[in-house]
Amino acid sequence: MSLAYYYDFMSQPSRALYIILKMSGVQFEDCPVALRNGEHLTEEFKTNINRFQKVPCIIDDGFKLAESIAVLRYLSAKGKIPEYLYPKYFVEQARVDEFLEWQHITLRITCALYFRTIWLEPLLSGKRPSPEKVETLKAHMELNLDIVENVWLESTDFLCGNQMTVADIFAACEIEQTRMADYDVRIKHPKIRAWLKRVRAACNPHYDHAHQYVYKISGTAPNSKL
Amino acid sequence: MSLAYYYDFMSQPSRALYIILKMSGVQFEDCPVALRNGEHLTEEFKTNINRFQKVPCIIDDGFKLAESIAVLRYLSAKGKIPEYLYPKYFVEQARVDEFLEWQHITLRITCALYFRTIWLEPLLSGKRPSPEKVETLKAHMELNLDIVENVWLESTDFLCGNQMTVADIFAACEIEQTRMADYDVRIKHPKIRAWLKRVRAACNPHYDHAHQYVYKISGTAPNSKL
């Protein structure tokens, strides 16, 4: 096979792209990268796989490409992603792009920082963050969850209309990450709660497969949690 | 004219998109929004212009679209952006997309946070940040400037090859913002210094026009600084 996919299920965009590849029926060489073991930090990885030393990334017939959304667009241009997941008509595509560009420094960064500070950093350093820091990070995250709840999901079943797209998959994978930091998004956000159920149902069995470690680490059985 | 462009020259992506529109010869209705006066925070702006209450954004024949990169891609799909600025061939476009997706939570967020904390917040609150906070933010920013210097500009004149693209324009506008916080990127980053000169030369007179307030506030005369 010509397409190699490098990923770690502990990485939110890695899960999103994995689910999208599976739903699209794209054949790929499965290349898991154990971030916990620093497999992305070697010179060999930097030289031969991804100069930014991150996942996810692909090598497609020798063409190395990083950044999940750039990869998605590249594969869409190659005709590998079905139109219902990422529209080809430019006006509909713009609406999905609007979310994909919006989420980086809003939903993604605040959910990821919450997860890192509450779960990952204490694991690595043995030190717990101060309650004030936790509250500040939670407030920033909830501000963006409120925008998902009240603006993106204002009047539609999914983020960019009544059809699920890649935007929903990227967003759900970011929000699921906070489970591991013992955050339950469903308490304050009933629309997100119902939407997450719809996204999971539309993406399974790939959604549960990609989230297996999230479920395990958070100790949440998906059938009761979603 | 059917395309209305809402922007503020104090906003980095607003400047980038303005320069791109001007270089592309796109006709648009000029709609400056004074962020300093909270013009984006009104209910009227939220309802009629941008539900996220940010700039830049467009209204194109009634189609409202936010997020600078989504707007760029939409206008490119409409044939409004010349191919040398944003390639149409999907492999070359993927390389530019890789940068546009990379920069959000790396170069953009760290330069913007440095600017906000050192320049904007003291102006609004009257309180200066602690020296420790400044050092931490500077270290995060310089980590990403190092990646621009050593990886993106490793062996080419511009970020995505030897031809300037929109990637360079977005990146330059982020880096220029730090001038206002009295940061001089050129001291530690000789490749960025030379590259900024090339980007400015390729984009003028639009580059200097969009940066007029950056130059004024930072007290730097562009001919001597670049």
JSON list of C-alpha atoms in Angstrom, two decimals, chain A residues 10-192:
[
{"chain": "A", "resi": 10, "resn": "MET", "atom": "CA", "xyz": [-3.87, 9.46, 22.67]},
{"chain": "A", "resi": 11, "resn": "SER", "atom": "CA", "xyz": [-3.72, 12.36, 20.17]},
{"chain": "A", "resi": 12, "resn": "GLN", "atom": "CA", "xyz": [-7.06, 14.01, 19.41]},
{"chain": "A", "resi": 13, "resn": "PRO", "atom": "CA", "xyz": [-6.47, 14.82, 15.71]},
{"chain": "A", "resi": 14, "resn": "SER", "atom": "CA", "xyz": [-4.90, 11.36, 15.26]},
{"chain": "A", "resi": 15, "resn": "ARG", "atom": "CA", "xyz": [-8.19, 9.80, 16.37]},
{"chain": "A", "resi": 16, "resn": "ALA", "atom": "CA", "xyz": [-10.24, 12.13, 14.18]},
{"chain": "A", "resi": 17, "resn": "LEU", "atom": "CA", "xyz": [-8.23, 11.37, 11.06]},
{"chain": "A", "resi": 18, "resn": "TYR", "atom": "CA", "xyz": [-8.23, 7.63, 11.84]},
{"chain": "A", "resi": 19, "resn": "ILE", "atom": "CA", "xyz": [-12.04, 7.64, 12.08]},
{"chain": "A", "resi": 20, "resn": "ILE", "atom": "CA", "xyz": [-12.29, 9.63, 8.84]},
{"chain": "A", "resi": 21, "resn": "LEU", "atom": "CA", "xyz": [-9.93, 7.26, 6.99]},
{"chain": "A", "resi": 22, "resn": "LYS", "atom": "CA", "xyz": [-11.86, 4.22, 8.20]},
{"chain": "A", "resi": 23, "resn": "MET", "atom": "CA", "xyz": [-15.27, 5.72, 7.35]},
{"chain": "A", "resi": 24, "resn": "SER", "atom": "CA", "xyz": [-13.93, 6.65, 3.92]},
{"chain": "A", "resi": 25, "resn": "GLY", "atom": "CA", "xyz": [-12.67, 3.14, 3.25]},
{"chain": "A", "resi": 26, "resn": "VAL", "atom": "CA", "xyz": [-9.14, 4.43, 2.57]},
{"chain": "A", "resi": 27, "resn": "GLN", "atom": "CA", "xyz": [-6.56, 1.65, 2.59]},
{"chain": "A", "resi": 28, "resn": "PHE", "atom": "CA", "xyz": [-3.48, 2.58, 4.59]},
{"chain": "A", "resi": 29, "resn": "GLU", "atom": "CA", "xyz": [-0.43, 1.09, 6.20]},
{"chain": "A", "resi": 30, "resn": "ASP", "atom": "CA", "xyz": [-1.07, 1.21, 9.93]},
{"chain": "A", "resi": 31, "resn": "CYS", "atom": "CA", "xyz": [1.83, 3.01, 11.68]},
{"chain": "A", "resi": 32, "resn": "PRO", "atom": "CA", "xyz": [1.10, 3.62, 15.37]},
{"chain": "A", "resi": 33, "resn": "VAL", "atom": "CA", "xyz": [3.62, 5.90, 17.09]},
{"chain": "A", "resi": 34, "resn": "ALA", "atom": "CA", "xyz": [3.91, 5.59, 20.89]},
{"chain": "A", "resi": 35, "resn": "LEU", "atom": "CA", "xyz": [4.20, 9.23, 22.01]},
{"chain": "A", "resi": 36, "resn": "ARG", "atom": "CA", "xyz": [4.52, 8.00, 25.61]},
{"chain": "A", "resi": 37, "resn": "ASN", "atom": "CA", "xyz": [7.81, 6.34, 24.63]},
{"chain": "A", "resi": 38, "resn": "GLY", "atom": "CA", "xyz": [9.04, 9.38, 22.72]},
{"chain": "A", "resi": 39, "resn": "GLU", "atom": "CA", "xyz": [9.05, 7.50, 19.42]},
{"chain": "A", "resi": 40, "resn": "HIS", "atom": "CA", "xyz": [8.35, 10.82, 17.63]},
{"chain": "A", "resi": 41, "resn": "LEU", "atom": "CA", "xyz": [11.39, 12.50, 19.18]},
{"chain": "A", "resi": 42, "resn": "THR", "atom": "CA", "xyz": [14.09, 10.46, 17.43]},
{"chain": "A", "resi": 43, "resn": "GLU", "atom": "CA", "xyz": [16.28, 11.86, 14.66]},
{"chain": "A", "resi": 44, "resn": "GLU", "atom": "CA", "xyz": [15.10, 9.01, 12.47]},
{"chain": "A", "resi": 45, "resn": "PHE", "atom": "CA", "xyz": [11.45, 10.11, 12.88]},
{"chain": "A", "resi": 46, "resn": "LYS", "atom": "CA", "xyz": [12.39, 13.75, 12.20]},
{"chain": "A", "resi": 47, "resn": "THR", "atom": "CA", "xyz": [14.37, 12.90, 9.07]},
{"chain": "A", "resi": 48, "resn": "ASN", "atom": "CA", "xyz": [12.28, 10.15, 7.58]},
{"chain": "A", "resi": 49, "resn": "ILE", "atom": "CA", "xyz": [8.70, 10.75, 8.76]},
{"chain": "A", "resi": 50, "resn": "ASN", "atom": "CA", "xyz": [7.81, 14.23, 10.04]},
{"chain": "A", "resi": 51, "resn": "ARG", "atom": "CA", "xyz": [10.20, 17.16, 10.41]},
{"chain": "A", "resi": 52, "resn": "PHE", "atom": "CA", "xyz": [7.88, 18.63, 13.08]},
{"chain": "A", "resi": 53, "resn": "GLN", "atom": "CA", "xyz": [8.05, 15.45, 15.18]},
{"chain": "A", "resi": 54, "resn": "LYS", "atom": "CA", "xyz": [4.32, 15.24, 15.74]},
{"chain": "A", "resi": 55, "resn": "VAL", "atom": "CA", "xyz": [1.43, 12.99, 14.85]},
{"chain": "A", "resi": 56, "resn": "PRO", "atom": "CA", "xyz": [-0.74, 12.56, 12.88]},
{"chain": "A", "resi": 57, "resn": "CYS", "atom": "CA", "xyz": [1.04, 12.63, 9.56]},
{"chain": "A", "resi": 58, "resn": "ILE", "atom": "CA", "xyz": [1.17, 10.64, 6.34]},
{"chain": "A", "resi": 59, "resn": "ILE", "atom": "CA", "xyz": [3.60, 9.53, 3.73]},
{"chain": "A", "resi": 60, "resn": "ASP", "atom": "CA", "xyz": [1.78, 9.01, 0.43]},
{"chain": "A", "resi": 61, "resn": "ASP", "atom": "CA", "xyz": [4.00, 7.51, -2.24]},
{"chain": "A", "resi": 62, "resn": "GLY", "atom": "CA", "xyz": [6.94, 9.41, -0.78]},
{"chain": "A", "resi": 63, "resn": "PHE", "atom": "CA", "xyz": [5.04, 12.68, -0.20]},
{"chain": "A", "resi": 64, "resn": "LYS", "atom": "CA", "xyz": [5.33, 13.59, 3.48]},
{"chain": "A", "resi": 65, "resn": "LEU", "atom": "CA", "xyz": [2.52, 15.67, 4.90]},
{"chain": "A", "resi": 66, "resn": "ALA", "atom": "CA", "xyz": [1.75, 16.78, 8.46]},
{"chain": "A", "resi": 67, "resn": "GLU", "atom": "CA", "xyz": [-1.24, 18.56, 10.03]},
{"chain": "A", "resi": 68, "resn": "SER", "atom": "CA", "xyz": [-4.47, 16.60, 10.17]},
{"chain": "A", "resi": 69, "resn": "ILE", "atom": "CA", "xyz": [-6.59, 19.14, 8.32]},
{"chain": "A", "resi": 70, "resn": "ALA", "atom": "CA", "xyz": [-4.03, 19.59, 5.54]},
{"chain": "A", "resi": 71, "resn": "VAL", "atom": "CA", "xyz": [-4.00, 15.79, 5.20]},
{"chain": "A", "resi": 72, "resn": "LEU", "atom": "CA", "xyz": [-7.80, 15.68, 5.08]},
{"chain": "A", "resi": 73, "resn": "ARG", "atom": "CA", "xyz": [-7.90, 18.26, 2.26]},
{"chain": "A", "resi": 74, "resn": "TYR", "atom": "CA", "xyz": [-5.14, 16.52, 0.35]},
{"chain": "A", "resi": 75, "resn": "LEU", "atom": "CA", "xyz": [-6.96, 13.18, 0.50]},
{"chain": "A", "resi": 76, "resn": "SER", "atom": "CA", "xyz": [-10.23, 14.89, -0.42]},
{"chain": "A", "resi": 77, "resn": "ALA", "atom": "CA", "xyz": [-8.55, 16.42, -3.48]},
{"chain": "A", "resi": 78, "resn": "LYS", "atom": "CA", "xyz": [-7.40, 12.90, -4.41]},
{"chain": "A", "resi": 79, "resn": "GLY", "atom": "CA", "xyz": [-11.03, 11.78, -4.27]},
{"chain": "A", "resi": 80, "resn": "LYS", "atom": "CA", "xyz": [-10.52, 9.58, -1.21]},
{"chain": "A", "resi": 81, "resn": "ILE", "atom": "CA", "xyz": [-12.97, 11.29, 1.18]},
{"chain": "A", "resi": 82, "resn": "PRO", "atom": "CA", "xyz": [-16.71, 10.94, 0.49]},
{"chain": "A", "resi": 83, "resn": "GLU", "atom": "CA", "xyz": [-18.54, 14.14, -0.21]},
{"chain": "A", "resi": 84, "resn": "TYR", "atom": "CA", "xyz": [-20.95, 13.74, 2.70]},
{"chain": "A", "resi": 85, "resn": "LEU", "atom": "CA", "xyz": [-18.02, 13.95, 5.13]},
{"chain": "A", "resi": 86, "resn": "TYR", "atom": "CA", "xyz": [-16.21, 16.85, 3.42]},
{"chain": "A", "resi": 87, "resn": "PRO", "atom": "CA", "xyz": [-18.31, 18.64, 0.80]},
{"chain": "A", "resi": 88, "resn": "LYS", "atom": "CA", "xyz": [-16.85, 19.33, -2.63]},
{"chain": "A", "resi": 89, "resn": "TYR", "atom": "CA", "xyz": [-19.19, 22.24, -3.46]},
{"chain": "A", "resi": 90, "resn": "PHE", "atom": "CA", "xyz": [-17.16, 25.26, -2.40]},
{"chain": "A", "resi": 91, "resn": "VAL", "atom": "CA", "xyz": [-19.92, 27.06, -0.49]},
{"chain": "A", "resi": 92, "resn": "GLU", "atom": "CA", "xyz": [-20.68, 23.99, 1.65]},
{"chain": "A", "resi": 93, "resn": "GLN", "atom": "CA", "xyz": [-16.96, 23.29, 2.00]},
{"chain": "A", "resi": 94, "resn": "ALA", "atom": "CA", "xyz": [-16.41, 26.86, 3.23]},
{"chain": "A", "resi": 95, "resn": "ARG", "atom": "CA", "xyz": [-18.88, 26.28, 6.06]},
{"chain": "A", "resi": 96, "resn": "VAL", "atom": "CA", "xyz": [-16.95, 23.18, 7.18]},
{"chain": "A", "resi": 97, "resn": "ASP", "atom": "CA", "xyz": [-13.62, 25.00, 6.72]},
{"chain": "A", "resi": 98, "resn": "GLU", "atom": "CA", "xyz": [-14.95, 27.81, 8.91]},
{"chain": "A", "resi": 99, "resn": "PHE", "atom": "CA", "xyz": [-15.26, 25.35, 11.77]},
{"chain": "A", "resi": 100, "resn": "LEU", "atom": "CA", "xyz": [-11.95, 23.60, 11.05]},
{"chain": "A", "resi": 101, "resn": "GLU", "atom": "CA", "xyz": [-10.15, 26.96, 11.15]},
{"chain": "A", "resi": 102, "resn": "TRP", "atom": "CA", "xyz": [-12.15, 28.27, 14.11]},
{"chain": "A", "resi": 103, "resn": "GLN", "atom": "CA", "xyz": [-11.43, 25.35, 16.42]},
{"chain": "A", "resi": 104, "resn": "HIS", "atom": "CA", "xyz": [-7.61, 25.57, 16.63]},
{"chain": "A", "resi": 105, "resn": "ILE", "atom": "CA", "xyz": [-7.17, 28.47, 19.04]},
{"chain": "A", "resi": 106, "resn": "THR", "atom": "CA", "xyz": [-10.57, 28.10, 20.69]},
{"chain": "A", "resi": 107, "resn": "LEU", "atom": "CA", "xyz": [-11.96, 24.61, 21.35]},
{"chain": "A", "resi": 108, "resn": "ARG", "atom": "CA", "xyz": [-8.78, 22.66, 20.63]},
{"chain": "A", "resi": 109, "resn": "ILE", "atom": "CA", "xyz": [-6.25, 24.67, 22.58]},
{"chain": "A", "resi": 110, "resn": "THR", "atom": "CA", "xyz": [-8.45, 25.11, 25.66]},
{"chain": "A", "resi": 111, "resn": "CYS", "atom": "CA", "xyz": [-9.55, 21.47, 25.87]},
{"chain": "A", "resi": 112, "resn": "ALA", "atom": "CA", "xyz": [-5.99, 20.30, 25.25]},
{"chain": "A", "resi": 113, "resn": "LEU", "atom": "CA", "xyz": [-4.53, 22.63, 27.88]},
{"chain": "A", "resi": 114, "resn": "TYR", "atom": "CA", "xyz": [-7.10, 21.46, 30.42]},
{"chain": "A", "resi": 115, "resn": "PHE", "atom": "CA", "xyz": [-6.21, 17.82, 29.70]},
{"chain": "A", "resi": 116, "resn": "ARG", "atom": "CA", "xyz": [-2.46, 18.46, 29.80]},
{"chain": "A", "resi": 117, "resn": "THR", "atom": "CA", "xyz": [-2.52, 20.43, 33.02]},
{"chain": "A", "resi": 118, "resn": "ILE", "atom": "CA", "xyz": [-4.95, 18.25, 34.95]},
{"chain": "A", "resi": 119, "resn": "TRP", "atom": "CA", "xyz": [-3.93, 14.80, 33.71]},
{"chain": "A", "resi": 120, "resn": "LEU", "atom": "CA", "xyz": [-0.67, 14.70, 31.75]},
{"chain": "A", "resi": 121, "resn": "GLU", "atom": "CA", "xyz": [1.62, 17.08, 33.62]},
{"chain": "A", "resi": 122, "resn": "PRO", "atom": "CA", "xyz": [0.90, 15.66, 37.11]},
{"chain": "A", "resi": 123, "resn": "LEU", "atom": "CA", "xyz": [1.63, 12.20, 35.65]},
{"chain": "A", "resi": 124, "resn": "LEU", "atom": "CA", "xyz": [4.99, 13.38, 34.31]},
{"chain": "A", "resi": 125, "resn": "SER", "atom": "CA", "xyz": [6.08, 15.70, 37.12]},
{"chain": "A", "resi": 126, "resn": "GLY", "atom": "CA", "xyz": [4.21, 14.36, 40.16]},
{"chain": "A", "resi": 127, "resn": "LYS", "atom": "CA", "xyz": [2.98, 17.91, 40.87]},
{"chain": "A", "resi": 128, "resn": "ARG", "atom": "CA", "xyz": [-0.67, 18.86, 40.87]},
{"chain": "A", "resi": 129, "resn": "PRO", "atom": "CA", "xyz": [-1.78, 22.26, 39.49]},
{"chain": "A", "resi": 130, "resn": "SER", "atom": "CA", "xyz": [-3.17, 24.86, 41.89]},
{"chain": "A", "resi": 131, "resn": "PRO", "atom": "CA", "xyz": [-6.99, 25.04, 42.22]},
{"chain": "A", "resi": 132, "resn": "GLU", "atom": "CA", "xyz": [-6.83, 28.61, 40.82]},
{"chain": "A", "resi": 133, "resn": "LYS", "atom": "CA", "xyz": [-5.05, 27.40, 37.69]},
{"chain": "A", "resi": 134, "resn": "VAL", "atom": "CA", "xyz": [-7.57, 24.58, 37.21]},
{"chain": "A", "resi": 135, "resn": "GLU", "atom": "CA", "xyz": [-10.46, 27.06, 37.54]},
{"chain": "A", "resi": 136, "resn": "THR", "atom": "CA", "xyz": [-8.92, 29.48, 35.02]},
{"chain": "A", "resi": 137, "resn": "LEU", "atom": "CA", "xyz": [-8.33, 26.72, 32.47]},
{"chain": "A", "resi": 138, "resn": "LYS", "atom": "CA", "xyz": [-11.82, 25.35, 33.02]},
{"chain": "A", "resi": 139, "resn": "ALA", "atom": "CA", "xyz": [-13.34, 28.80, 32.51]},
{"chain": "A", "resi": 140, "resn": "HIS", "atom": "CA", "xyz": [-11.47, 29.25, 29.21]},
{"chain": "A", "resi": 141, "resn": "MET", "atom": "CA", "xyz": [-12.55, 25.81, 28.04]},
{"chain": "A", "resi": 142, "resn": "GLU", "atom": "CA", "xyz": [-16.18, 26.32, 29.04]},
{"chain": "A", "resi": 143, "resn": "LEU", "atom": "CA", "xyz": [-16.30, 29.63, 27.22]},
{"chain": "A", "resi": 144, "resn": "ASN", "atom": "CA", "xyz": [-15.56, 27.73, 24.01]},
{"chain": "A", "resi": 145, "resn": "LEU", "atom": "CA", "xyz": [-17.84, 24.81, 24.88]},
{"chain": "A", "resi": 146, "resn": "ASP", "atom": "CA", "xyz": [-20.57, 27.45, 25.32]},
{"chain": "A", "resi": 147, "resn": "ILE", "atom": "CA", "xyz": [-19.90, 28.68, 21.77]},
{"chain": "A", "resi": 148, "resn": "VAL", "atom": "CA", "xyz": [-20.22, 25.10, 20.48]},
{"chain": "A", "resi": 149, "resn": "GLU", "atom": "CA", "xyz": [-23.45, 24.69, 22.45]},
{"chain": "A", "resi": 150, "resn": "ASN", "atom": "CA", "xyz": [-25.04, 28.04, 21.67]},
{"chain": "A", "resi": 151, "resn": "VAL", "atom": "CA", "xyz": [-23.65, 29.08, 18.29]},
{"chain": "A", "resi": 152, "resn": "TRP", "atom": "CA", "xyz": [-22.49, 26.04, 16.32]},
{"chain": "A", "resi": 153, "resn": "LEU", "atom": "CA", "xyz": [-25.30, 23.81, 17.61]},
{"chain": "A", "resi": 154, "resn": "GLU", "atom": "CA", "xyz": [-27.81, 26.65, 17.88]},
{"chain": "A", "resi": 155, "resn": "SER", "atom": "CA", "xyz": [-30.38, 25.25, 15.48]},
{"chain": "A", "resi": 156, "resn": "THR", "atom": "CA", "xyz": [-28.89, 22.20, 13.76]},
{"chain": "A", "resi": 157, "resn": "ASP", "atom": "CA", "xyz": [-28.16, 18.57, 14.66]},
{"chain": "A", "resi": 158, "resn": "PHE", "atom": "CA", "xyz": [-24.50, 18.88, 13.69]},
{"chain": "A", "resi": 159, "resn": "LEU", "atom": "CA", "xyz": [-21.95, 21.71, 13.68]},
{"chain": "A", "resi": 160, "resn": "CYS", "atom": "CA", "xyz": [-22.30, 22.65, 10.02]},
{"chain": "A", "resi": 161, "resn": "GLY", "atom": "CA", "xyz": [-25.91, 21.69, 9.34]},
{"chain": "A", "resi": 162, "resn": "ASN", "atom": "CA", "xyz": [-28.09, 18.63, 9.77]},
{"chain": "A", "resi": 163, "resn": "GLN", "atom": "CA", "xyz": [-25.56, 16.26, 8.22]},
{"chain": "A", "resi": 164, "resn": "MET", "atom": "CA", "xyz": [-22.50, 15.06, 10.08]},
{"chain": "A", "resi": 165, "resn": "THR", "atom": "CA", "xyz": [-19.18, 16.18, 8.56]},
{"chain": "A", "resi": 166, "resn": "VAL", "atom": "CA", "xyz": [-15.50, 15.97, 9.45]},
{"chain": "A", "resi": 167, "resn": "ALA", "atom": "CA", "xyz": [-16.00, 19.10, 11.57]},
{"chain": "A", "resi": 168, "resn": "ASP", "atom": "CA", "xyz": [-18.05, 17.06, 14.06]},
{"chain": "A", "resi": 169, "resn": "ILE", "atom": "CA", "xyz": [-15.44, 14.31, 14.17]},
{"chain": "A", "resi": 170, "resn": "PHE", "atom": "CA", "xyz": [-12.57, 16.72, 14.91]},
{"chain": "A", "resi": 171, "resn": "ALA", "atom": "CA", "xyz": [-14.63, 18.51, 17.55]},
{"chain": "A", "resi": 172, "resn": "ALA", "atom": "CA", "xyz": [-15.85, 15.34, 19.27]},
{"chain": "A", "resi": 173, "resn": "CYS", "atom": "CA", "xyz": [-12.29, 13.97, 19.53]},
{"chain": "A", "resi": 174, "resn": "GLU", "atom": "CA", "xyz": [-11.14, 17.18, 21.24]},
{"chain": "A", "resi": 175, "resn": "ILE", "atom": "CA", "xyz": [-14.01, 17.13, 23.71]},
{"chain": "A", "resi": 176, "resn": "GLU", "atom": "CA", "xyz": [-13.61, 13.41, 24.48]},
{"chain": "A", "resi": 177, "resn": "GLN", "atom": "CA", "xyz": [-10.02, 14.12, 25.57]},
{"chain": "A", "resi": 178, "resn": "THR", "atom": "CA", "xyz": [-11.30, 15.99, 28.62]},
{"chain": "A", "resi": 179, "resn": "ARG", "atom": "CA", "xyz": [-12.90, 12.80, 29.98]},
{"chain": "A", "resi": 180, "resn": "MET", "atom": "CA", "xyz": [-9.43, 11.68, 30.98]},
{"chain": "A", "resi": 181, "resn": "ALA", "atom": "CA", "xyz": [-9.11, 14.81, 33.11]},
{"chain": "A", "resi": 182, "resn": "ASP", "atom": "CA", "xyz": [-12.39, 13.78, 34.75]},
{"chain": "A", "resi": 183, "resn": "TYR", "atom": "CA", "xyz": [-14.38, 16.55, 33.08]},
{"chain": "A", "resi": 184, "resn": "ASP", "atom": "CA", "xyz": [-17.96, 15.71, 32.18]},
{"chain": "A", "resi": 185, "resn": "VAL", "atom": "CA", "xyz": [-19.02, 18.02, 29.36]},
{"chain": "A", "resi": 186, "resn": "ARG", "atom": "CA", "xyz": [-22.60, 16.74, 29.55]},
{"chain": "A", "resi": 187, "resn": "ILE", "atom": "CA", "xyz": [-23.43, 18.38, 32.86]},
{"chain": "A", "resi": 188, "resn": "LYS", "atom": "CA", "xyz": [-23.54, 21.98, 31.65]},
{"chain": "A", "resi": 189, "resn": "HIS", "atom": "CA", "xyz": [-24.02, 21.35, 27.93]},
{"chain": "A", "resi": 190, "resn": "PRO", "atom": "CA", "xyz": [-27.13, 19.35, 27.05]},
{"chain": "A", "resi": 191, "resn": "LYS", "atom": "CA", "xyz": [-26.89, 20.04, 23.31]},
{"chain": "A", "resi": 192, "resn": "ILE", "atom": "CA", "xyz": [-23.29, 18.82, 23.25]}
]
